[in-house]
Coordinates of C-alpha atoms in Angstrom, one line a residue:
X1 CA 97.9 77.5 112.6
X2 CA 97.9 75.8 109.2
X3 CA 97.7 78.0 106.2
X4 CA 94.0 78.4 105.1
X5 CA 95.0 78.4 101.4
X6 CA 97.0 76.3 99.1
X7 CA 100.2 77.8 97.9
X8 CA 98.8 79.2 94.7
X9 CA 96.1 81.2 96.6
X10 CA 98.0 83.1 99.3
X11 CA 96.4 85.1 102.0
X12 CA 97.1 88.8 101.5
X13 CA 96.4 91.5 104.1
X14 CA 96.5 95.1 102.9
X15 CA 96.2 97.5 105.8
X16 CA 99.2 96.5 107.9
X17 CA 101.2 99.3 109.6
X18 CA 104.7 100.0 110.6
X19 CA 106.8 102.9 111.8
X20 CA 109.8 104.6 110.3
X21 CA 111.9 106.1 113.2
X22 CA 112.8 109.3 111.3
X23 CA 109.2 110.1 110.4
X24 CA 107.8 109.1 113.8
X25 CA 110.2 111.6 115.5
X26 CA 108.0 114.3 114.0
X27 CA 104.8 113.0 115.6
X28 CA 103.6 115.1 118.6
X29 CA 100.9 115.1 121.2
X30 CA 98.5 112.2 121.2
X31 CA 100.1 110.9 118.0
X32 CA 103.6 110.8 119.5
X33 CA 105.1 107.3 120.0
X34 CA 105.0 105.6 123.4
X35 CA 107.3 102.8 124.4
X36 CA 105.8 99.4 124.8
X37 CA 104.7 96.2 122.9
X38 CA 102.7 98.1 120.3
X39 CA 105.7 100.4 119.4
X40 CA 108.0 97.3 119.3
X41 CA 105.6 95.7 116.8
X42 CA 105.4 98.8 114.7
X43 CA 109.1 99.2 114.4
X44 CA 109.7 95.5 113.6
X45 CA 109.9 94.6 109.9
X46 CA 111.5 91.2 110.2
X47 CA 111.4 88.1 112.3
X48 CA 108.8 89.1 114.8
X49 CA 106.3 90.3 112.2
X50 CA 106.8 87.3 109.9
X51 CA 106.4 84.9 112.8
X52 CA 103.1 86.5 113.7
X53 CA 102.0 86.2 110.1
X54 CA 103.0 82.6 109.9
X55 CA 101.2 81.8 113.2
X56 CA 97.9 83.1 111.7
X57 CA 98.4 81.7 108.1
X58 CA 99.1 85.1 106.4
X59 CA 101.4 84.9 103.4
X60 CA 101.8 88.6 102.5
X61 CA 101.3 92.0 104.1
X62 CA 101.0 95.2 102.1
X63 CA 102.8 97.6 104.4
X64 CA 101.8 101.2 105.0
X65 CA 103.2 103.8 107.5
X66 CA 101.1 104.4 110.5
X67 CA 99.0 107.5 110.9
X68 CA 99.4 110.5 110.4
X69 CA 102.4 109.4 108.2
X70 CA 103.6 112.3 106.1
X71 CA 100.3 114.2 106.0
X72 CA 101.4 116.7 108.7
X73 CA 104.9 117.4 107.5
X74 CA 105.5 120.8 106.0
X75 CA 106.4 121.2 102.4
X76 CA 110.1 121.9 102.6
X77 CA 110.7 118.9 104.7
X78 CA 108.0 116.6 103.4
X79 CA 109.4 115.8 100.0
X80 CA 112.9 114.6 100.9
X81 CA 111.6 112.9 104.1
X82 CA 108.9 110.9 102.2
X83 CA 111.5 109.8 99.7
X84 CA 113.8 108.5 102.4
X85 CA 110.9 106.8 104.2
X86 CA 109.9 105.1 101.0
X87 CA 113.4 104.1 100.1
X88 CA 113.8 102.4 103.5
X89 CA 110.6 100.5 103.1
X90 CA 111.7 99.4 99.6
X91 CA 114.8 97.9 101.2
X92 CA 112.6 95.9 103.6
X93 CA 110.6 94.6 100.7
X94 CA 113.8 93.6 98.8
X95 CA 114.8 91.6 101.9
X96 CA 111.4 89.8 102.0
X97 CA 109.9 90.1 98.5
X98 CA 107.6 87.1 99.0
X99 CA 106.2 88.4 102.3
X100 CA 105.8 92.1 101.9
X101 CA 104.6 94.7 99.4
X102 CA 104.0 98.4 100.0
X103 CA 101.9 101.5 99.8
X104 CA 103.9 104.7 99.5
X105 CA 103.9 107.6 101.9
X106 CA 103.3 110.9 100.0
X107 CA 104.3 114.5 100.8
X108 CA 100.8 116.0 100.4
X109 CA 102.1 119.4 101.5
X110 CA 103.4 119.6 97.9
X111 CA 100.8 117.8 95.7
X112 CA 102.7 117.9 92.4
X113 CA 105.8 116.5 94.2
X114 CA 103.5 113.9 95.9
X115 CA 102.3 112.8 92.4
X116 CA 105.9 112.5 91.3
X117 CA 106.8 110.5 94.4
X118 CA 103.9 108.1 93.8
X119 CA 105.1 107.6 90.2
X120 CA 108.7 107.0 91.4
X121 CA 107.5 104.5 94.0
X122 CA 105.3 102.6 91.5
X123 CA 107.6 102.6 88.5
X124 CA 111.0 102.3 90.2
X125 CA 110.3 100.7 93.6
X126 CA 107.4 98.4 92.6
X127 CA 105.0 99.9 95.2
X128 CA 101.3 99.0 94.8
X129 CA 99.7 102.4 95.4
X130 CA 99.7 104.9 98.3
X131 CA 98.0 105.5 101.6
X132 CA 96.8 109.0 102.6
X133 CA 95.8 109.8 106.2
X134 CA 93.1 112.2 107.3
X135 CA 92.9 115.9 106.4
X136 CA 96.4 117.1 105.4
X137 CA 97.0 120.4 107.2
X138 CA 93.3 120.6 108.0
X139 CA 92.1 120.4 104.4
X140 CA 89.9 117.7 103.0
X141 CA 91.5 115.6 100.2
X142 CA 88.8 116.5 97.7
X143 CA 90.3 120.0 97.4
X144 CA 91.5 120.5 93.9
X145 CA 95.1 121.1 95.0
X146 CA 95.3 117.4 95.7
X147 CA 93.9 116.3 92.3
X148 CA 97.4 115.8 90.7
X149 CA 97.8 112.9 93.1
X150 CA 94.6 111.3 92.0
X151 CA 95.3 111.9 88.3
X152 CA 98.7 110.2 88.6
X153 CA 97.2 107.3 90.5
X154 CA 94.6 106.8 87.8
X155 CA 97.2 107.0 85.1
X156 CA 99.5 104.5 86.8
X157 CA 96.6 102.2 87.5
X158 CA 97.2 102.0 91.3
X159 CA 94.8 102.7 94.2
X160 CA 94.8 105.3 96.9
X161 CA 94.0 103.9 100.3
X162 CA 92.2 106.5 102.5
X163 CA 93.1 106.0 106.1
X164 CA 91.9 107.9 109.2
X165 CA 93.8 110.3 111.3
X166 CA 92.7 112.2 114.4
X167 CA 89.7 114.5 113.6
X168 CA 90.2 118.2 113.0
X169 CA 90.7 120.0 116.4
X170 CA 87.5 122.1 115.9
X171 CA 85.5 119.0 115.3
X172 CA 86.9 117.3 118.3
X173 CA 86.1 120.3 120.5
X174 CA 82.4 120.2 119.5
X175 CA 81.8 116.5 119.0
X176 CA 84.1 114.5 121.4
X177 CA 86.2 116.4 123.9
X178 CA 83.7 116.3 126.7
X179 CA 83.8 112.4 126.6
X180 CA 87.4 111.7 125.7
X181 CA 88.7 111.7 129.2
X182 CA 86.5 108.7 130.0
X183 CA 86.4 107.2 126.5
X184 CA 89.5 108.3 124.6
X185 CA 88.7 105.9 121.7
X186 CA 85.4 107.7 120.9
X187 CA 87.4 110.3 118.9
X188 CA 89.5 107.6 117.3
X189 CA 88.4 104.1 116.0
X190 CA 85.2 104.0 117.9
X191 CA 83.6 106.9 116.0
X192 CA 85.8 109.9 115.1
X193 CA 88.0 108.1 112.6
X194 CA 84.9 106.8 110.8
X195 CA 83.2 110.1 110.6
X196 CA 86.2 111.9 109.2
X197 CA 87.1 109.2 106.6
X198 CA 83.6 108.6 105.4
X199 CA 83.1 112.4 105.0
X200 CA 86.3 112.5 102.9
X201 CA 85.1 109.7 100.7
X202 CA 81.7 111.3 100.2
X203 CA 83.3 114.6 99.4
X204 CA 85.6 113.0 96.8
X205 CA 82.6 111.5 95.0
X206 CA 80.7 114.8 95.1
X207 CA 83.8 116.7 93.9
X208 CA 83.8 115.2 90.4
X209 CA 87.3 113.7 90.7
X210 CA 85.9 110.4 89.4
X211 CA 84.3 112.1 86.4
X212 CA 87.7 113.6 85.6
X213 CA 89.6 110.3 86.3
X214 CA 87.1 107.4 85.9
X215 CA 89.8 104.8 86.3
X216 CA 90.7 106.1 89.8
X217 CA 90.3 103.5 92.5
X218 CA 90.0 104.2 96.2
X219 CA 90.3 101.8 99.1
X220 CA 88.4 102.3 102.4
X221 CA 89.2 100.3 105.5
X222 CA 87.0 99.1 108.3
X223 CA 84.4 97.7 105.9
X224 CA 84.0 101.0 104.1
X225 CA 83.7 103.3 107.1
X226 CA 79.8 102.6 107.3
X227 CA 79.2 103.8 103.7
X228 CA 78.1 100.5 102.2
X229 CA 75.3 100.4 104.8
X230 CA 74.3 104.0 103.9
X231 CA 74.5 103.8 100.1
X232 CA 70.8 103.5 99.5
X233 CA 69.9 106.5 101.7
X234 CA 72.7 108.7 100.3
X235 CA 71.7 107.9 96.8
X236 CA 68.0 108.5 97.5
X237 CA 68.6 111.8 99.3
X238 CA 70.9 113.1 96.5
X239 CA 68.2 112.4 93.9
X240 CA 65.6 114.6 95.7
X241 CA 64.6 117.9 94.0
X242 CA 67.1 120.7 94.2
X243 CA 70.2 118.5 93.9
X244 CA 72.9 118.7 91.2
X245 CA 72.6 115.4 89.3
X246 CA 75.1 112.8 90.5
X247 CA 75.1 109.0 90.3
X248 CA 76.5 108.5 93.8
X249 CA 75.9 104.8 94.1
X250 CA 77.2 104.1 90.6
X251 CA 80.4 106.0 91.2
X252 CA 81.0 104.5 94.7
X253 CA 80.3 100.9 93.4
X254 CA 82.7 101.3 90.5
X255 CA 85.5 103.2 92.1
X256 CA 85.8 102.1 95.7
X257 CA 87.0 98.9 97.3
X258 CA 86.6 98.2 101.1
X259 CA 88.6 96.1 103.4
X260 CA 88.0 94.1 106.6
X261 CA 90.7 95.9 108.6
X262 CA 89.8 95.9 112.3
X263 CA 86.2 95.0 111.6
X264 CA 85.4 91.3 111.9
X265 CA 81.6 91.3 111.8
X266 CA 79.8 88.8 109.7
X267 CA 76.6 90.8 109.3
X268 CA 78.6 93.9 108.3
X269 CA 80.7 91.9 105.8
X270 CA 77.6 90.4 104.2
X271 CA 76.1 93.9 103.9
X272 CA 79.2 95.0 102.0
X273 CA 79.1 91.9 99.7
X274 CA 75.4 92.5 99.0
X275 CA 75.9 96.3 98.3
X276 CA 79.2 96.2 96.4
X277 CA 79.7 92.7 95.2
X278 CA 82.3 90.1 96.2
X279 CA 85.0 91.5 93.9
X280 CA 85.3 94.8 95.9
X281 CA 86.0 93.3 99.3
X282 CA 89.6 92.9 100.4
X283 CA 91.1 91.2 103.4
X284 CA 93.0 93.3 106.0
X285 CA 93.8 93.0 109.7
X286 CA 95.1 96.4 110.8
X287 CA 98.2 94.9 112.4
X288 CA 99.6 95.6 115.0
X289 CA 96.6 97.5 116.4
X290 CA 94.6 94.3 115.9
X291 CA 95.9 90.7 116.1
X292 CA 96.1 88.5 113.0
X293 CA 94.6 85.3 114.3
X294 CA 91.1 86.6 115.1
X295 CA 90.8 87.9 111.5
X296 CA 91.8 84.7 109.9
X297 CA 89.7 82.6 112.2
X298 CA 86.7 84.8 111.6
X299 CA 87.0 84.5 107.8
X300 CA 87.1 80.7 108.1
X301 CA 83.6 80.7 109.5
X302 CA 82.0 83.4 107.3
X303 CA 79.0 81.9 105.4
X304 CA 80.3 82.5 101.9
X305 CA 81.4 80.0 99.3
X306 CA 85.0 78.9 99.2
X307 CA 85.4 80.7 95.9
X308 CA 84.2 83.9 97.4
X309 CA 86.4 83.5 100.5
X310 CA 89.4 83.0 98.2
X311 CA 88.6 86.3 96.4
X312 CA 88.4 88.2 99.7
X313 CA 91.4 86.5 101.3
X314 CA 93.8 87.2 98.4
X315 CA 92.3 87.0 94.9
X316 CA 90.9 90.5 94.8
X317 CA 94.1 92.0 96.2
X318 CA 96.2 90.2 93.6
X319 CA 94.0 91.7 90.9
X320 CA 93.8 95.2 92.2
X321 CA 97.4 95.5 93.2
X322 CA 98.8 93.4 90.4
X323 CA 100.7 91.2 92.9

């Protein structure tokens, strides 16, 4: 496929996953690796991945470790392990600096150390932010123990990408387990991932972390995990009598970006554009769980101006991530 963009406006995708063999060895149960084409693609950070990018017309991927990344690793092991994982990813980027950038994996079991690792990755390795997955050790990320990470991200001027992981076991037991035998994806991308990640984002707004750090920027995949569609209702409900005063829509619209990862729906995209504005929409595929070509082909037919498409396909990412 021909590149959609001229050279000075590259296509950048920002939720593109890989696996580090040492870290993946810690994954258990349904998150444990299984041999096959998907695993091969996750481990590949060279010719196969770049060929798939070239075939679809993608110039750069921002790489992030697949879920649950380092979010379930205990404190004693998490800090040195995250450092090794990030150093290996840095070596990949050095080998292909025009094709790859990175989000750091952080040892959230030790939040102050995680903040320091974020700073090391940004200042010394040139990473563009970090990705956090799910509820670390069963705790929502709005908990104040994690605020040092958000403070450091705001100070460094880099975003935190909130990515799903499998729902809390107690939630799964009540909400999903009686259907997962027939529909295993209902607890994952079909619905469970969305519920967990949207809840995390709502809690972060309610927590006041953006009041404390107004420059903090979050990124939500999958076109904002339904939240752009719900903004009016959330805002209206939170202004009813009996609520603590909060400008939910204002905070969300100024501190959250959303991406197209794994969600190539024109009506849903246009909803996000109308609610958040074109400057807060970023292009992503969710490779290798989703193929590159359908994403690029879909964007070519979206009824937006060429200038707006250029922003989504790369301009907004270059601004936010300082590429």
